[in-house]
């Protein structure tokens, strides 16, 4: 039970809530807002510090970056499977840094998830070794197609695993944040920093690719107009996803 309230030097009250948390509650004191006043560029008042939103933006940007990059090297099935690593990642982060407690059922589920992912990576590794040793004469048509389409499949699996872990960290920090501040403040500040990070990275690493995308003519896979439609559809879908996740995390948890 919480300790009785005690007067502090400023005349306020302090409450020891260290033992008041239930088994499914997160200790928000490490990452939560304090009583200080904050603002964005001195113009918009905020309830949370900017460094919090900047930290979430870093994890979120690179979780998306490596996951989308994984689609280039491995199958959509593998990316979707390894994205499930966000759940054990969220459990681990919330347990170590925010004091959440889990039952043996949670731990068993994490172990099953981990074993399944390791077996899938091992299977991809063995398939690559088999294709290297078999030679073109012994490869089936399906194996040849997979090898031609995804020559670096194991690398793609590792990217997808990294993305899943980063998503777990990001979702846990989002959960703690949206329960302290309004969703509009969280989304506005997080996307502000995420846009800056993405813009700088594009200028340094991907300026040529972005220019080529918007200046390319129709290809064999899709027309120029269809490419733009897919791009904007992806952007709108991502925005709706963030709105949905934020609302979900206000009433539930990242795990």
mmCIF file of C-alpha atoms in Angstrom:
data_model
loop_
_atom_site.group_PDB
_atom_site.id
_atom_site.type_symbol
_atom_site.label_atom_id
_atom_site.label_comp_id
_atom_site.label_asym_id
_atom_site.label_seq_id
_atom_site.Cartn_x
_atom_site.Cartn_y
_atom_site.Cartn_z
ATOM 1 C CA UNK A 1 0.000 0.000 0.000
ATOM 2 C CA UNK A 2 1.195 3.575 -0.558
ATOM 3 C CA UNK A 3 2.805 5.356 2.372
ATOM 4 C CA UNK A 4 0.987 8.311 3.960
ATOM 5 C CA UNK A 5 1.488 11.689 2.332
ATOM 6 C CA UNK A 6 4.299 13.759 3.789
ATOM 7 C CA UNK A 7 4.953 17.465 3.488
ATOM 8 C CA UNK A 8 8.072 18.381 1.564
ATOM 9 C CA UNK A 9 10.247 21.482 1.806
ATOM 10 C CA UNK A 10 8.128 23.370 -0.718
ATOM 11 C CA UNK A 11 4.986 22.872 1.301
ATOM 12 C CA UNK A 12 3.602 20.263 -1.144
ATOM 13 C CA UNK A 13 2.812 16.638 -0.526
ATOM 14 C CA UNK A 14 4.901 13.663 -1.570
ATOM 15 C CA UNK A 15 3.510 10.144 -1.753
ATOM 16 C CA UNK A 16 5.521 6.952 -1.825
ATOM 17 C CA UNK A 17 3.740 4.815 -4.396
ATOM 18 C CA UNK A 18 6.560 2.320 -4.835
ATOM 19 C CA UNK A 19 4.491 -0.561 -3.533
ATOM 20 C CA UNK A 20 1.146 0.554 -4.919
ATOM 21 C CA UNK A 21 1.572 -0.922 -8.393
ATOM 22 C CA UNK A 22 -0.303 -4.037 -9.381
ATOM 23 C CA UNK A 23 1.151 -6.925 -11.332
ATOM 24 C CA UNK A 24 0.055 -5.465 -14.667
ATOM 25 C CA UNK A 25 0.883 -1.798 -14.098
ATOM 26 C CA UNK A 26 3.850 0.061 -15.504
ATOM 27 C CA UNK A 27 5.992 2.257 -13.273
ATOM 28 C CA UNK A 28 5.919 5.484 -15.237
ATOM 29 C CA UNK A 29 8.178 7.458 -12.903
ATOM 30 C CA UNK A 30 11.286 6.774 -15.000
ATOM 31 C CA UNK A 31 9.870 8.153 -18.246
ATOM 32 C CA UNK A 32 6.840 10.177 -17.209
ATOM 33 C CA UNK A 33 6.296 13.889 -17.212
ATOM 34 C CA UNK A 34 7.136 15.951 -14.160
ATOM 35 C CA UNK A 35 5.659 19.241 -12.968
ATOM 36 C CA UNK A 36 7.946 21.430 -15.051
ATOM 37 C CA UNK A 37 6.539 23.399 -17.956
ATOM 38 C CA UNK A 38 7.765 22.621 -21.460
ATOM 39 C CA UNK A 39 7.179 24.103 -24.866
ATOM 40 C CA UNK A 40 7.934 23.429 -28.512
ATOM 41 C CA UNK A 41 10.140 26.225 -29.877
ATOM 42 C CA UNK A 42 8.805 28.460 -27.113
ATOM 43 C CA UNK A 43 5.433 28.643 -28.884
ATOM 44 C CA UNK A 44 3.359 25.578 -28.015
ATOM 45 C CA UNK A 45 3.008 24.555 -24.338
ATOM 46 C CA UNK A 46 3.678 20.888 -23.651
ATOM 47 C CA UNK A 47 3.166 18.502 -20.756
ATOM 48 C CA UNK A 48 6.207 16.374 -21.543
ATOM 49 C CA UNK A 49 9.899 17.110 -22.198
ATOM 50 C CA UNK A 50 11.112 17.271 -25.790
ATOM 51 C CA UNK A 51 13.899 14.745 -25.137
ATOM 52 C CA UNK A 52 11.225 12.117 -24.505
ATOM 53 C CA UNK A 53 9.636 12.633 -27.915
ATOM 54 C CA UNK A 54 13.049 12.787 -29.580
ATOM 55 C CA UNK A 55 14.025 9.417 -28.052
ATOM 56 C CA UNK A 56 10.795 7.795 -29.230
ATOM 57 C CA UNK A 57 11.284 9.283 -32.697
ATOM 58 C CA UNK A 58 14.778 7.766 -33.011
ATOM 59 C CA UNK A 59 13.570 4.255 -32.151
ATOM 60 C CA UNK A 60 10.480 4.593 -34.330
ATOM 61 C CA UNK A 61 12.280 5.932 -37.407
ATOM 62 C CA UNK A 62 14.880 3.194 -37.440
ATOM 63 C CA UNK A 63 12.380 0.476 -36.567
ATOM 64 C CA UNK A 64 10.464 1.442 -39.712
ATOM 65 C CA UNK A 65 13.642 1.913 -41.744
ATOM 66 C CA UNK A 66 15.149 -1.532 -41.118
ATOM 67 C CA UNK A 67 11.766 -3.262 -41.417
ATOM 68 C CA UNK A 68 11.015 -1.695 -44.795
ATOM 69 C CA UNK A 69 14.584 -2.441 -45.879
ATOM 70 C CA UNK A 70 13.997 -6.095 -44.926
ATOM 71 C CA UNK A 71 11.265 -6.364 -47.582
ATOM 72 C CA UNK A 72 13.986 -5.853 -50.181
ATOM 73 C CA UNK A 73 15.933 -8.921 -49.076
ATOM 74 C CA UNK A 74 13.465 -11.436 -47.658
ATOM 75 C CA UNK A 75 9.865 -12.566 -48.057
ATOM 76 C CA UNK A 76 6.840 -10.765 -46.664
ATOM 77 C CA UNK A 77 6.075 -13.897 -44.633
ATOM 78 C CA UNK A 78 9.394 -13.710 -42.827
ATOM 79 C CA UNK A 79 9.085 -9.981 -42.199
ATOM 80 C CA UNK A 80 5.619 -10.440 -40.708
ATOM 81 C CA UNK A 81 6.847 -13.315 -38.554
ATOM 82 C CA UNK A 82 9.903 -11.516 -37.207
ATOM 83 C CA UNK A 83 7.848 -8.390 -36.570
ATOM 84 C CA UNK A 84 6.211 -10.408 -33.782
ATOM 85 C CA UNK A 85 9.482 -9.978 -31.862
ATOM 86 C CA UNK A 86 8.091 -6.605 -30.820
ATOM 87 C CA UNK A 87 6.009 -8.414 -28.177
ATOM 88 C CA UNK A 88 8.860 -10.118 -26.258
ATOM 89 C CA UNK A 89 10.916 -6.966 -26.755
ATOM 90 C CA UNK A 90 8.140 -4.857 -25.180
ATOM 91 C CA UNK A 91 7.827 -7.321 -22.304
ATOM 92 C CA UNK A 92 11.553 -7.205 -21.600
ATOM 93 C CA UNK A 93 11.821 -3.406 -21.781
ATOM 94 C CA UNK A 94 8.737 -2.786 -19.649
ATOM 95 C CA UNK A 95 9.989 -5.294 -17.064
ATOM 96 C CA UNK A 96 13.555 -3.963 -16.822
ATOM 97 C CA UNK A 97 12.901 -0.230 -17.024
ATOM 98 C CA UNK A 98 9.317 0.315 -15.880
ATOM 99 C CA UNK A 99 8.822 -2.379 -13.264
ATOM 100 C CA UNK A 100 6.038 -4.326 -14.944
ATOM 101 C CA UNK A 101 5.527 -7.841 -13.617
ATOM 102 C CA UNK A 102 4.463 -10.796 -15.737
ATOM 103 C CA UNK A 103 3.205 -14.275 -14.990
ATOM 104 C CA UNK A 104 4.759 -17.542 -16.070
ATOM 105 C CA UNK A 105 2.240 -17.703 -18.919
ATOM 106 C CA UNK A 106 3.764 -14.524 -20.382
ATOM 107 C CA UNK A 107 7.281 -15.907 -19.981
ATOM 108 C CA UNK A 108 6.319 -19.204 -21.613
ATOM 109 C CA UNK A 109 4.752 -17.351 -24.557
ATOM 110 C CA UNK A 110 7.945 -15.328 -25.039
ATOM 111 C CA UNK A 111 10.029 -18.515 -24.998
ATOM 112 C CA UNK A 112 7.778 -20.174 -27.600
ATOM 113 C CA UNK A 113 7.988 -17.067 -29.785
ATOM 114 C CA UNK A 114 11.782 -16.999 -29.478
ATOM 115 C CA UNK A 115 12.137 -20.681 -30.335
ATOM 116 C CA UNK A 116 9.909 -20.294 -33.402
ATOM 117 C CA UNK A 117 11.913 -17.345 -34.682
ATOM 118 C CA UNK A 118 15.243 -19.102 -34.138
ATOM 119 C CA UNK A 119 13.972 -22.170 -36.009
ATOM 120 C CA UNK A 120 12.843 -19.984 -38.917
ATOM 121 C CA UNK A 121 16.244 -18.261 -39.139
ATOM 122 C CA UNK A 122 17.984 -21.632 -38.925
ATOM 123 C CA UNK A 123 15.786 -22.956 -41.734
ATOM 124 C CA UNK A 124 16.693 -20.005 -43.973
ATOM 125 C CA UNK A 125 20.375 -20.498 -43.174
ATOM 126 C CA UNK A 126 20.212 -24.207 -44.029
ATOM 127 C CA UNK A 127 18.367 -23.444 -47.278
ATOM 128 C CA UNK A 128 21.096 -21.015 -48.303
ATOM 129 C CA UNK A 129 23.795 -23.591 -47.519
ATOM 130 C CA UNK A 130 21.858 -26.231 -49.442
ATOM 131 C CA UNK A 131 21.562 -24.004 -52.503
ATOM 132 C CA UNK A 132 25.277 -23.229 -52.370
ATOM 133 C CA UNK A 133 26.225 -26.904 -52.175
ATOM 134 C CA UNK A 134 23.619 -28.328 -54.558
ATOM 135 C CA UNK A 135 24.623 -26.554 -57.762
ATOM 136 C CA UNK A 136 22.319 -25.396 -60.504
ATOM 137 C CA UNK A 137 21.648 -28.888 -61.805
ATOM 138 C CA UNK A 138 20.003 -30.107 -58.606
ATOM 139 C CA UNK A 139 17.957 -27.018 -57.741
ATOM 140 C CA UNK A 140 14.204 -27.181 -58.144
ATOM 141 C CA UNK A 141 12.343 -24.434 -59.987
ATOM 142 C CA UNK A 142 10.998 -23.051 -56.713
ATOM 143 C CA UNK A 143 14.429 -22.994 -55.076
ATOM 144 C CA UNK A 144 15.876 -21.277 -58.141
ATOM 145 C CA UNK A 145 13.130 -18.649 -58.047
ATOM 146 C CA UNK A 146 13.724 -17.942 -54.329
ATOM 147 C CA UNK A 147 17.462 -17.706 -54.877
ATOM 148 C CA UNK A 148 17.027 -15.318 -57.805
ATOM 149 C CA UNK A 149 14.465 -13.133 -56.021
ATOM 150 C CA UNK A 150 16.059 -13.099 -52.548
ATOM 151 C CA UNK A 151 19.785 -13.766 -52.873
ATOM 152 C CA UNK A 152 20.414 -12.203 -49.429
ATOM 153 C CA UNK A 153 17.488 -13.731 -47.564
ATOM 154 C CA UNK A 154 19.367 -14.249 -44.297
ATOM 155 C CA UNK A 155 20.423 -10.591 -44.285
ATOM 156 C CA UNK A 156 16.774 -9.624 -44.727
ATOM 157 C CA UNK A 157 15.805 -11.864 -41.794
ATOM 158 C CA UNK A 158 18.335 -10.113 -39.561
ATOM 159 C CA UNK A 159 16.976 -6.711 -40.593
ATOM 160 C CA UNK A 160 13.426 -7.842 -39.817
ATOM 161 C CA UNK A 161 14.512 -9.153 -36.403
ATOM 162 C CA UNK A 162 16.196 -5.833 -35.621
ATOM 163 C CA UNK A 163 13.068 -3.979 -36.681
ATOM 164 C CA UNK A 164 10.857 -6.114 -34.446
ATOM 165 C CA UNK A 165 13.067 -5.461 -31.414
ATOM 166 C CA UNK A 166 13.127 -1.710 -32.097
ATOM 167 C CA UNK A 167 9.350 -1.650 -32.512
ATOM 168 C CA UNK A 168 8.993 -3.285 -29.091
ATOM 169 C CA UNK A 169 11.116 -0.561 -27.496
ATOM 170 C CA UNK A 170 9.281 2.177 -29.368
ATOM 171 C CA UNK A 171 5.825 0.821 -28.496
ATOM 172 C CA UNK A 172 6.690 0.569 -24.803
ATOM 173 C CA UNK A 173 7.871 4.182 -24.701
ATOM 174 C CA UNK A 174 4.751 5.222 -26.605
ATOM 175 C CA UNK A 175 2.546 3.420 -24.094
ATOM 176 C CA UNK A 176 4.110 5.217 -21.132
ATOM 177 C CA UNK A 177 3.875 8.554 -22.931
ATOM 178 C CA UNK A 178 0.280 8.517 -24.202
ATOM 179 C CA UNK A 179 -0.961 7.670 -20.716
ATOM 180 C CA UNK A 180 0.627 10.891 -19.416
ATOM 181 C CA UNK A 181 -0.094 13.361 -22.235
ATOM 182 C CA UNK A 182 -2.693 13.929 -24.927
ATOM 183 C CA UNK A 183 -2.418 11.901 -28.117
ATOM 184 C CA UNK A 184 -2.276 15.078 -30.208
ATOM 185 C CA UNK A 185 0.765 16.307 -28.260
ATOM 186 C CA UNK A 186 2.527 12.964 -28.543
ATOM 187 C CA UNK A 187 1.869 12.549 -32.281
ATOM 188 C CA UNK A 188 2.731 16.162 -33.084
ATOM 189 C CA UNK A 189 6.040 16.182 -31.191
ATOM 190 C CA UNK A 190 7.125 12.674 -32.137
ATOM 191 C CA UNK A 191 6.461 13.208 -35.838
ATOM 192 C CA UNK A 192 8.204 16.601 -35.639
ATOM 193 C CA UNK A 193 11.457 14.946 -34.556
ATOM 194 C CA UNK A 194 10.919 11.906 -36.791
ATOM 195 C CA UNK A 195 10.548 14.167 -39.822
ATOM 196 C CA UNK A 196 13.791 15.958 -39.003
ATOM 197 C CA UNK A 197 15.676 12.673 -38.553
ATOM 198 C CA UNK A 198 14.272 11.240 -41.791
ATOM 199 C CA UNK A 199 14.966 14.424 -43.766
ATOM 200 C CA UNK A 200 18.606 14.533 -42.650
ATOM 201 C CA UNK A 201 19.101 10.844 -43.438
ATOM 202 C CA UNK A 202 17.566 11.251 -46.900
ATOM 203 C CA UNK A 203 19.854 14.192 -47.689
ATOM 204 C CA UNK A 204 22.947 12.245 -46.615
ATOM 205 C CA UNK A 205 22.237 8.693 -47.763
ATOM 206 C CA UNK A 206 19.248 8.481 -50.106
ATOM 207 C CA UNK A 207 19.010 11.708 -52.061
ATOM 208 C CA UNK A 208 19.686 9.940 -55.359
ATOM 209 C CA UNK A 209 17.119 7.201 -54.736
ATOM 210 C CA UNK A 210 14.383 9.699 -53.856
ATOM 211 C CA UNK A 211 15.132 11.791 -56.942
ATOM 212 C CA UNK A 212 15.077 8.678 -59.112
ATOM 213 C CA UNK A 213 11.731 7.566 -57.659
ATOM 214 C CA UNK A 214 9.930 10.805 -58.497
ATOM 215 C CA UNK A 215 11.581 11.193 -61.901
ATOM 216 C CA UNK A 216 11.322 7.623 -63.168
ATOM 217 C CA UNK A 217 9.164 6.665 -66.101
ATOM 218 C CA UNK A 218 6.830 3.685 -66.229
ATOM 219 C CA UNK A 219 8.486 0.335 -65.554
ATOM 220 C CA UNK A 220 7.522 -3.277 -66.153
ATOM 221 C CA UNK A 221 6.092 -3.643 -62.652
ATOM 222 C CA UNK A 222 3.897 -0.536 -62.486
ATOM 223 C CA UNK A 223 3.246 2.767 -64.224
ATOM 224 C CA UNK A 224 4.455 6.142 -62.969
ATOM 225 C CA UNK A 225 0.979 7.155 -61.810
ATOM 226 C CA UNK A 226 0.449 3.838 -60.036
ATOM 227 C CA UNK A 227 3.778 4.242 -58.251
ATOM 228 C CA UNK A 228 2.708 7.639 -56.913
ATOM 229 C CA UNK A 229 -0.686 6.274 -55.885
ATOM 230 C CA UNK A 230 0.957 3.449 -53.959
ATOM 231 C CA UNK A 231 3.364 5.893 -52.309
ATOM 232 C CA UNK A 232 0.595 8.187 -51.060
ATOM 233 C CA UNK A 233 -1.567 5.204 -50.051
ATOM 234 C CA UNK A 234 1.327 3.902 -47.961
ATOM 235 C CA UNK A 235 1.727 7.332 -46.334
ATOM 236 C CA UNK A 236 -1.978 7.628 -45.505
ATOM 237 C CA UNK A 237 -2.068 4.065 -44.192
ATOM 238 C CA UNK A 238 0.925 4.774 -41.955
ATOM 239 C CA UNK A 239 -0.761 7.874 -40.538
ATOM 240 C CA UNK A 240 -3.926 5.927 -39.754
ATOM 241 C CA UNK A 241 -1.823 3.210 -38.139
ATOM 242 C CA UNK A 242 -0.191 5.685 -35.752
ATOM 243 C CA UNK A 243 -3.568 7.134 -34.792
ATOM 244 C CA UNK A 244 -4.898 3.656 -34.086
ATOM 245 C CA UNK A 245 -1.839 2.536 -32.111
ATOM 246 C CA UNK A 246 -1.915 5.669 -29.955
ATOM 247 C CA UNK A 247 -5.574 5.160 -29.102
ATOM 248 C CA UNK A 248 -4.991 1.484 -28.398
ATOM 249 C CA UNK A 249 -2.057 2.141 -26.066
ATOM 250 C CA UNK A 250 -4.163 4.559 -24.021
ATOM 251 C CA UNK A 251 -6.424 1.703 -22.942
ATOM 252 C CA UNK A 252 -4.096 -1.293 -23.258
ATOM 253 C CA UNK A 253 -0.364 -2.045 -23.223
ATOM 254 C CA UNK A 254 2.450 -2.614 -25.702
ATOM 255 C CA UNK A 255 2.829 -6.301 -24.845
#
